[in-house]
Tab-separated table of C-alpha atoms in Angstrom:
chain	number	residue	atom	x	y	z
Q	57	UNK	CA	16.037	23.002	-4.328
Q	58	UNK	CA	15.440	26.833	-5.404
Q	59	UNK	CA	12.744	28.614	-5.852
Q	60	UNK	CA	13.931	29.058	-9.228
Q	61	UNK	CA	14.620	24.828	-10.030
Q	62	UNK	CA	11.078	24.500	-8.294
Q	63	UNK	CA	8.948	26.642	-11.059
Q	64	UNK	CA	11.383	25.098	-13.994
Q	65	UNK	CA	9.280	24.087	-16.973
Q	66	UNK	CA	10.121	20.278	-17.954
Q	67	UNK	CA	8.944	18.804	-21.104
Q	68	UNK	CA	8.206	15.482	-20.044
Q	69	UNK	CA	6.588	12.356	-21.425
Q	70	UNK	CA	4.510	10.124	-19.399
Q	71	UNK	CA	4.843	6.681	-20.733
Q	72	UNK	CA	1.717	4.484	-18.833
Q	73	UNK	CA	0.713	1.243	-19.202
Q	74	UNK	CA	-2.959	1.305	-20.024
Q	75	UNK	CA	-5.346	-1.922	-19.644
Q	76	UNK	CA	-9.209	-2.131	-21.022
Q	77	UNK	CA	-11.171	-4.665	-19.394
Q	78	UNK	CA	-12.994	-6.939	-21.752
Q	79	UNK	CA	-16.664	-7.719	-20.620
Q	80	UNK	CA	-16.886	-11.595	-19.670
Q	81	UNK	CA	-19.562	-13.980	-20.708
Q	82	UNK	CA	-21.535	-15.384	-17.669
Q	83	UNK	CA	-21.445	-18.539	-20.144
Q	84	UNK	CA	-18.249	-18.768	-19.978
Q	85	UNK	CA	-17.491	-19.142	-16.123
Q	86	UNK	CA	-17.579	-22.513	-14.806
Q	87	UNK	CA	-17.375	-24.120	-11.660
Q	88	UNK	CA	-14.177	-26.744	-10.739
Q	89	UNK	CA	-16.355	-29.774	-11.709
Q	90	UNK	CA	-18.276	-29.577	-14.800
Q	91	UNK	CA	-20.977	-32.111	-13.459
Q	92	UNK	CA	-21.934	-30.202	-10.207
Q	93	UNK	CA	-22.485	-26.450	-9.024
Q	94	UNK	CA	-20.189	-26.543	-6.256
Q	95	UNK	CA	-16.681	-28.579	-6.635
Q	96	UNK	CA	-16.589	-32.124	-4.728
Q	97	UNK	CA	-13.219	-31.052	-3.567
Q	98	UNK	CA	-14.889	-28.451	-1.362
Q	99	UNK	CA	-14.118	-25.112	-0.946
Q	100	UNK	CA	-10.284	-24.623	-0.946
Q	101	UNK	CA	-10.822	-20.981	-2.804
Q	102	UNK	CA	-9.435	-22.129	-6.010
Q	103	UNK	CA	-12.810	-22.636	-7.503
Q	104	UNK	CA	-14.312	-19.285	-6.619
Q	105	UNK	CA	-11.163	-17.148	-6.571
Q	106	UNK	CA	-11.754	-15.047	-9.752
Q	107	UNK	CA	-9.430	-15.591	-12.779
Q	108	UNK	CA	-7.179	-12.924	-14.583
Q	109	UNK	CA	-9.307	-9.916	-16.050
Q	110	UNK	CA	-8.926	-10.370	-19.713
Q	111	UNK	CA	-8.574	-7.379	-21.687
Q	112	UNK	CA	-6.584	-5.025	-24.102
Q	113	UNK	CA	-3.277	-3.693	-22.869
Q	114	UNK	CA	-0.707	-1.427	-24.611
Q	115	UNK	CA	1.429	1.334	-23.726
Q	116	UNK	CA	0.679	4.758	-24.347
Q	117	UNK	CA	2.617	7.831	-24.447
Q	118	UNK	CA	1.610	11.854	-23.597
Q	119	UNK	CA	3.737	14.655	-23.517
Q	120	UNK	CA	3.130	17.272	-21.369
Q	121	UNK	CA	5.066	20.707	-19.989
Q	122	UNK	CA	4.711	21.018	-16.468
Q	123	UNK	CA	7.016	22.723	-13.310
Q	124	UNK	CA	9.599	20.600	-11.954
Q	125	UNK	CA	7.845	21.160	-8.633
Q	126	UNK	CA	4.329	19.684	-10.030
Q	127	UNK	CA	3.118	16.521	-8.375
Q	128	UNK	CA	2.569	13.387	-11.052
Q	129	UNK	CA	-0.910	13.668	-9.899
Q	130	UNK	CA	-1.205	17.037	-11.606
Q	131	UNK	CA	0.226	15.481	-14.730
Q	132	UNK	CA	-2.216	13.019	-15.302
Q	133	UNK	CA	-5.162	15.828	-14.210
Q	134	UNK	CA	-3.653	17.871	-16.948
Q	135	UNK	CA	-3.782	14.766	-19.502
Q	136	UNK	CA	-7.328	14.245	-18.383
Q	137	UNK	CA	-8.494	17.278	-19.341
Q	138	UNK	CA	-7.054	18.257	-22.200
Q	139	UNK	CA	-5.646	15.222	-23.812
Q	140	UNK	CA	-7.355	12.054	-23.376
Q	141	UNK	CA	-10.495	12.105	-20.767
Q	142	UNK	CA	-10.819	8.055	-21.278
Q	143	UNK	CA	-7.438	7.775	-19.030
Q	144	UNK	CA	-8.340	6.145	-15.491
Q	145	UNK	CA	-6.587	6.730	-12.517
Q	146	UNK	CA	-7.834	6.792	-8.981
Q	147	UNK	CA	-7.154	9.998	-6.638
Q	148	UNK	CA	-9.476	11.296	-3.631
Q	149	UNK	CA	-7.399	14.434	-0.904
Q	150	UNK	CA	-4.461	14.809	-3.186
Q	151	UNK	CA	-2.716	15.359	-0.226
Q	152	UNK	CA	-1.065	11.532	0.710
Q	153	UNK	CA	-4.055	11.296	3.462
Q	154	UNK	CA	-6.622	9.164	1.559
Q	155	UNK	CA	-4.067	6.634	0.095
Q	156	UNK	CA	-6.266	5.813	-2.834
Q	157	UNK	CA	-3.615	7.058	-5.304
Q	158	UNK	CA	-1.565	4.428	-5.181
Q	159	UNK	CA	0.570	3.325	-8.488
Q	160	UNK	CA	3.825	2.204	-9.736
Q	161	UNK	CA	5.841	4.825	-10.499
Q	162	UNK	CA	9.054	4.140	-12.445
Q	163	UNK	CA	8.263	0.793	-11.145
Q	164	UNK	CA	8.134	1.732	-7.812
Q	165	UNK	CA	4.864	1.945	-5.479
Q	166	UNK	CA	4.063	4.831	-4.498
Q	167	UNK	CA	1.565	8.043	-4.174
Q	168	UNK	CA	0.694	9.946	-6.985
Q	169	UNK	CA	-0.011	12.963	-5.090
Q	170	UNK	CA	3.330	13.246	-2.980
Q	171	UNK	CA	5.285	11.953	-5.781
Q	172	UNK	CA	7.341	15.338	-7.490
Q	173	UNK	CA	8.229	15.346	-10.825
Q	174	UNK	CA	11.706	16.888	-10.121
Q	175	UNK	CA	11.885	13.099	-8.046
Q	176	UNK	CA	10.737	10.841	-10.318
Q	177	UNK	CA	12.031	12.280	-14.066
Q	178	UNK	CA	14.174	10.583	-15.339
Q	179	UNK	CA	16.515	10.239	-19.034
Q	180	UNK	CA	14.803	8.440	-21.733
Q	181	UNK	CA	17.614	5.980	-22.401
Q	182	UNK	CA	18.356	2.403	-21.750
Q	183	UNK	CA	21.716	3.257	-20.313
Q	184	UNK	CA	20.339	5.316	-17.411
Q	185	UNK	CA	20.675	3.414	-14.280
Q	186	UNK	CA	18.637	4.709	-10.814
Q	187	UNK	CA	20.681	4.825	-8.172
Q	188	UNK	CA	18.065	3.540	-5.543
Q	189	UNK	CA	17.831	1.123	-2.581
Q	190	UNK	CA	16.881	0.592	0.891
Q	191	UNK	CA	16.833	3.495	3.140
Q	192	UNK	CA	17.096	3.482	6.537
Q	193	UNK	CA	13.290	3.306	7.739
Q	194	UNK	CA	11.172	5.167	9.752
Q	195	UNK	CA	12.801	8.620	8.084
Q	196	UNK	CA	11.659	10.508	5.667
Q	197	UNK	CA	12.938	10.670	2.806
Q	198	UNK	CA	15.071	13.470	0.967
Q	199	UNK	CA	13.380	14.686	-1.849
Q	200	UNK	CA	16.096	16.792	-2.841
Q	201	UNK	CA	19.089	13.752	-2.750
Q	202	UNK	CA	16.788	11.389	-4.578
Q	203	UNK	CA	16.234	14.544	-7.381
Q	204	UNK	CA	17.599	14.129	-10.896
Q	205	UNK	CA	20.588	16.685	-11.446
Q	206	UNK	CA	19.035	18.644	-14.611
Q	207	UNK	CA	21.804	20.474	-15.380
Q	208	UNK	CA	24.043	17.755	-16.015
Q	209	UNK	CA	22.225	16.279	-18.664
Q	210	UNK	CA	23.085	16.544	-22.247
Q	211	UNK	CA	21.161	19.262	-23.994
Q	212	UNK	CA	17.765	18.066	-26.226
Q	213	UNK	CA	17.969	14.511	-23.564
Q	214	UNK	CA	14.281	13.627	-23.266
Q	215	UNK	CA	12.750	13.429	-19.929
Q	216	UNK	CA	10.358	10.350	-19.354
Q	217	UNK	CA	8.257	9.187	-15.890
Q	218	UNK	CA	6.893	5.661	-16.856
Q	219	UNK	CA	3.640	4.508	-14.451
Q	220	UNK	CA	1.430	1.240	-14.232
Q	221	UNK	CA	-0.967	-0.408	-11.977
Q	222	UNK	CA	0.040	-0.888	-8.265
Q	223	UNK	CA	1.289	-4.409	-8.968
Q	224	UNK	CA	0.455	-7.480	-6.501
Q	225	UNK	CA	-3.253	-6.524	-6.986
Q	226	UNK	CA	-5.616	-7.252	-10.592
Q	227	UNK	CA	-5.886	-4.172	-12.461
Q	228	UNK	CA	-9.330	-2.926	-12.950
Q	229	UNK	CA	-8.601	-0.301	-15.654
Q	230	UNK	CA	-5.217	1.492	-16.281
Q	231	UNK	CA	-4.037	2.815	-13.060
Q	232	UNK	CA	-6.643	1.282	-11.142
Q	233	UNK	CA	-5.737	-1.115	-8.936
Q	234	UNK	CA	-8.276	-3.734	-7.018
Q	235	UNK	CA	-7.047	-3.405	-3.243
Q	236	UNK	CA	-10.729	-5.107	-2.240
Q	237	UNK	CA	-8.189	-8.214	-1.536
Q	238	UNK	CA	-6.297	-6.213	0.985
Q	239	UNK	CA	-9.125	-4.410	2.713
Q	240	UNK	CA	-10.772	-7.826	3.058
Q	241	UNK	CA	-7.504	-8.736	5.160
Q	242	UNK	CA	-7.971	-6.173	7.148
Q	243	UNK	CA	-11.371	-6.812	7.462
Q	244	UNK	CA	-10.885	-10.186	8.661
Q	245	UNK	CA	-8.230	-8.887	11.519
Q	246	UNK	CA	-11.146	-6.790	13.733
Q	247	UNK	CA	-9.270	-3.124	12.496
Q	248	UNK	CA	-11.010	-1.908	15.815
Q	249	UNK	CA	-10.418	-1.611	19.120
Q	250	UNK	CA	-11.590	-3.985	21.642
Q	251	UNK	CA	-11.959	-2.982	25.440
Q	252	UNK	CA	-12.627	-5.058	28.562
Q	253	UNK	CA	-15.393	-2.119	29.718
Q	254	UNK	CA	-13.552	-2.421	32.726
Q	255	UNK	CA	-13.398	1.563	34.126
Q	256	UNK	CA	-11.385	3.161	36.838
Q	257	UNK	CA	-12.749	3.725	39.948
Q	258	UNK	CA	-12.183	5.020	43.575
Q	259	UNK	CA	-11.763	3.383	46.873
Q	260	UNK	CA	-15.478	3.719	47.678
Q	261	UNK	CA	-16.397	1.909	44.110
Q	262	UNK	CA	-17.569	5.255	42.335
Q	263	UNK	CA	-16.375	5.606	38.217
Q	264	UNK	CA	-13.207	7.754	38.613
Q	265	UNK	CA	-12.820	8.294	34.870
Q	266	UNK	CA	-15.282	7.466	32.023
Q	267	UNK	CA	-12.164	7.019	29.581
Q	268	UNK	CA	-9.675	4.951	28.838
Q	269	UNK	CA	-6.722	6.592	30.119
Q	270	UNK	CA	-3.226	6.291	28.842
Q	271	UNK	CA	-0.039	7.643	29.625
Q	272	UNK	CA	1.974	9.512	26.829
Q	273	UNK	CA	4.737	6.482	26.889
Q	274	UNK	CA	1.701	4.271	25.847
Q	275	UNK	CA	0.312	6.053	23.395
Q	276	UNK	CA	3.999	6.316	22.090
Q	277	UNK	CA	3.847	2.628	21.639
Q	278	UNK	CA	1.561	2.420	18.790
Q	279	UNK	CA	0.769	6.265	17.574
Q	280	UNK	CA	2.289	6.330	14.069
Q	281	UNK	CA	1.101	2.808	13.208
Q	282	UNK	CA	-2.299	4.076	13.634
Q	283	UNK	CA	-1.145	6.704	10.879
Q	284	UNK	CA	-1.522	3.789	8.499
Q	285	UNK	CA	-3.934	4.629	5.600
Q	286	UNK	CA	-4.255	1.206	4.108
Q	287	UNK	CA	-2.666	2.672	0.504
Q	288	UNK	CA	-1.307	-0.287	-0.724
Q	289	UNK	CA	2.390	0.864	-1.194
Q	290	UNK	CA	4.137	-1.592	1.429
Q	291	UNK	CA	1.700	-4.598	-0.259
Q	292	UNK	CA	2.716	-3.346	-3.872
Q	293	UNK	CA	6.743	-3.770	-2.649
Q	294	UNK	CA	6.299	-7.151	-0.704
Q	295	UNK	CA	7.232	-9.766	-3.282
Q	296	UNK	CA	5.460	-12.591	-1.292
Q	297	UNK	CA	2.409	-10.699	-0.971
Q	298	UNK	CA	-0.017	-12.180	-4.673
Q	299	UNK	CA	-3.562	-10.619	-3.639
Q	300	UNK	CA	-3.856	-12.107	0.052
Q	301	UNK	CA	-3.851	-16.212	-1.024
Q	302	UNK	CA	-1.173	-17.171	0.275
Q	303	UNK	CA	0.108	-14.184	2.674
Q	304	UNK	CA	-1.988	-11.527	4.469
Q	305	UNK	CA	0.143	-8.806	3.834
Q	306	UNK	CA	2.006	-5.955	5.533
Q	307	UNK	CA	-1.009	-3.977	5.779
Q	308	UNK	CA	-3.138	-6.414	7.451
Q	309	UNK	CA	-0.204	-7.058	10.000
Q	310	UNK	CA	0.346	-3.248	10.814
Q	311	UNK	CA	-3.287	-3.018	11.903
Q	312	UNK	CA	-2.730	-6.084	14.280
Q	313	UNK	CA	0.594	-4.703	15.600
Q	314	UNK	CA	-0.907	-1.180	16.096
Q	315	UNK	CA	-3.856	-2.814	18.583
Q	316	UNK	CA	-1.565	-5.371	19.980
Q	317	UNK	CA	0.763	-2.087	21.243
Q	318	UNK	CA	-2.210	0.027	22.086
Q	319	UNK	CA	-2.917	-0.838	26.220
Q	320	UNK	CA	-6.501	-0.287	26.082
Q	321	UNK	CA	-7.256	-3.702	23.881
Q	322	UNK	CA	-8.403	-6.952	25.241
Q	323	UNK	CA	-7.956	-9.126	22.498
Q	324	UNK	CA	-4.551	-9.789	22.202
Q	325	UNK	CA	-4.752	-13.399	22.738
Q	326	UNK	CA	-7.010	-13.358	19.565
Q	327	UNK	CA	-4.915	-10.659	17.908
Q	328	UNK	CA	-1.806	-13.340	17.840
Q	329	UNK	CA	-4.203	-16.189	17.105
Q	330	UNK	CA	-5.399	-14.602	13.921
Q	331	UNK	CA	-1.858	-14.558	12.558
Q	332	UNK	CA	-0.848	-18.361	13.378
Q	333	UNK	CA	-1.966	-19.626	10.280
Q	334	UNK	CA	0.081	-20.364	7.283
Q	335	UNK	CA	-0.833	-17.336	5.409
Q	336	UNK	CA	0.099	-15.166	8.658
Q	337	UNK	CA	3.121	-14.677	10.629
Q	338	UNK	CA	4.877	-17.319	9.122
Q	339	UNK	CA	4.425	-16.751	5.457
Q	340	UNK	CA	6.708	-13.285	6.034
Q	341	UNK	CA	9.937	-14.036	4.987
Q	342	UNK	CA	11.227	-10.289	5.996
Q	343	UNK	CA	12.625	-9.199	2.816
Q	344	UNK	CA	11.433	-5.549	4.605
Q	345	UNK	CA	11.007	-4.275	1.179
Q	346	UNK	CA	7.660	-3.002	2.589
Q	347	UNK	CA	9.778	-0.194	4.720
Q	348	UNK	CA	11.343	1.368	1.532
Q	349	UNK	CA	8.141	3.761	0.499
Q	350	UNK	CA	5.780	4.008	3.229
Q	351	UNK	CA	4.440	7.343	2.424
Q	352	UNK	CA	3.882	7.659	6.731
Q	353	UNK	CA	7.245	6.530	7.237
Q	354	UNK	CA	6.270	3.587	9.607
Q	355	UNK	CA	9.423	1.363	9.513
Q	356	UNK	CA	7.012	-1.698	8.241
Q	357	UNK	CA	9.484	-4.319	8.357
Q	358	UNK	CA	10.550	-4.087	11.569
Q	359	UNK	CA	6.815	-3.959	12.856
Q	360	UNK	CA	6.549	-6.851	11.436
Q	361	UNK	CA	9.093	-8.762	12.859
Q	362	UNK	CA	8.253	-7.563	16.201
Q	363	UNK	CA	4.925	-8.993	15.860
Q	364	UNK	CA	6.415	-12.083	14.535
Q	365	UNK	CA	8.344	-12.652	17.731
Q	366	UNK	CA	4.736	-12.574	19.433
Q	367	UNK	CA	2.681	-14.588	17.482
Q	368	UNK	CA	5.803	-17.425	18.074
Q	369	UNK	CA	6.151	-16.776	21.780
Q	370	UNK	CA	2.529	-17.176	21.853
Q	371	UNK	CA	2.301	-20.597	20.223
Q	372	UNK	CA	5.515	-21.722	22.431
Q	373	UNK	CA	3.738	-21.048	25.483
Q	374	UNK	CA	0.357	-22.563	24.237
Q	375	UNK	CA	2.101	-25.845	23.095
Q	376	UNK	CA	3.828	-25.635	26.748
Q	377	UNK	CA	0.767	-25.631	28.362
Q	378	UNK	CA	-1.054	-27.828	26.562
Q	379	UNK	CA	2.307	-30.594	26.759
């Protein structure tokens, strides 16, 4: 794209769907048995998994004139300030580092702040068809192929970018997702490095090296996993993944893979462990659709199934050894 496509001025329409929360009555909660606190089923997390948020939703519509180069993120900044201050949206860097940006855009996860309006425009008709699918993953992708062609549209067409909620998590408030589901995931998976405390030493038994020492071939092995930034997007496209119940997601399974590859860690054994249940390894049925939009462009789907391969050869050889 041109310098001179970049600064075009688009008149475009944001169409977002908007949610209000609607204040619940501590009256009105109650437990799974009416005749005691705590259920006499016990605690399967049906009980005390919180229900839908209740509230008003609608669709609303702003119009704004903004360069084709903008970032949707400016958009709704603009809208904030000098249309409607009661819109919420989440943002922190505004440079795809934070990940706490995370919507549906067009119906597609993805970052506010890297996502271009010149990428993401698009006719407001209900015969206009995107011509999307899977890319191959681990690249980045195009900007410029997956651009609308301006100039070929009829003259007076309306431009439209339509954004919700990162779906596959409640929605708090507009565009504000709750990801405390997913974080608790990760939570639960030990997102930290454990070492042995074993260090090198020298033939006579003195510390050769106070750190943990890799070669460049092992760092290689788990480097751009540990660029994940826990956004959301690859949990937003998985269409198993319904708020951690009944699978951890691809977010909580990067952060095992990327210790499980990393040399220094002595926990693998655990690592694998953690993932044998039925919300782990097994509840993946590798669709991959969490590869498509990973702002880092870590090839998600195929981590997974690597780690997949693991967790089973782990629970072969266990059952071997324990035949």
């Amino acid at each position: 794209m041109t310098t001179a496509d970049a600064n075009r001025m688009l008149d475009v329409t944001l169409r977002i769907a908007r949610f209000t929360p609607k204040p619940e009555k501590a009256s009105r909660r109650r437990g799974g048995s009416p005749f005691a606190k705590k259920s006499p089923f016990g605690d399967s997390g049906a009980s005390s998994r919180p229900g839908r948020v209740r509230g008003k939703r609608w669709t609303q519509e702003y119009r704004v004139s903004v360069h084709a180069n903008d970032s949707v993120l400016d958009c709704l900044l603009m809208i904030k300030r000098e249309q409607d201050p009661s819109l919420a949206f989440r943002y922190s860097c505004g440079h795809g580092m934070c990940g706490s940006d995370a919507v549906a855009i067009n119906g597609t996860p993805t970052l506010l702040c890297t996502a271009k309006v010149r990428d993401w425009v698009k006719p407001d008709s209900p015969d206009f068809t995107a011509n999307e699918g899977f890319r191959p993953t681990g690249q980045p992708v195009d900007d410029d192929a997956q651009a609308l062609d301006l100039d070929a549209l009829e003259p007076g067409t309306g431009l439209v970018i339509d954004l919700a909620a990162l779906p596959g998590f409640p929605t708090q408030r507009d565009l504000i997702a709750d990801v405390d589901p997913m974080l608790d995931q990760i939570r639960r998976l030990r997102p930290y490095l454990e070492t042995s405390g074993e260090l090198k030493t020298t033939d006579d038994g003195k510390i050769d090296a106070f750190e943990y020492l890799q070669s460049p071939e092992q760092l290689a092995r788990y480097e751009l996993l540990s660029n994940c930034i826990a956004c959301g997007v690859c949990e937003g496209s998985c269409p198993v993944y319904a708020g951690g119940e009944a699978f951890v997601g691809p977010a909580a399974m990067i952060t095992v893979s990327r210790f499980l590859n990393d040399s220094r860690d002595s926990i693998a054994d655990d690592r694998l462990d953690s993932l044998m249940g039925s919300d782990g390894a097994s509840a993946c049925q590798s669709v991959r659709a969490c590869s498509m939009h990973c702002p880092k462009g870590i090839d998600v789907g195929e981590e997974l199934w690597q780690t997949i391969q693991k967790v089973d050869a782990a629970r072969k050889a266990r059952q071997t050894a324990d035949a």
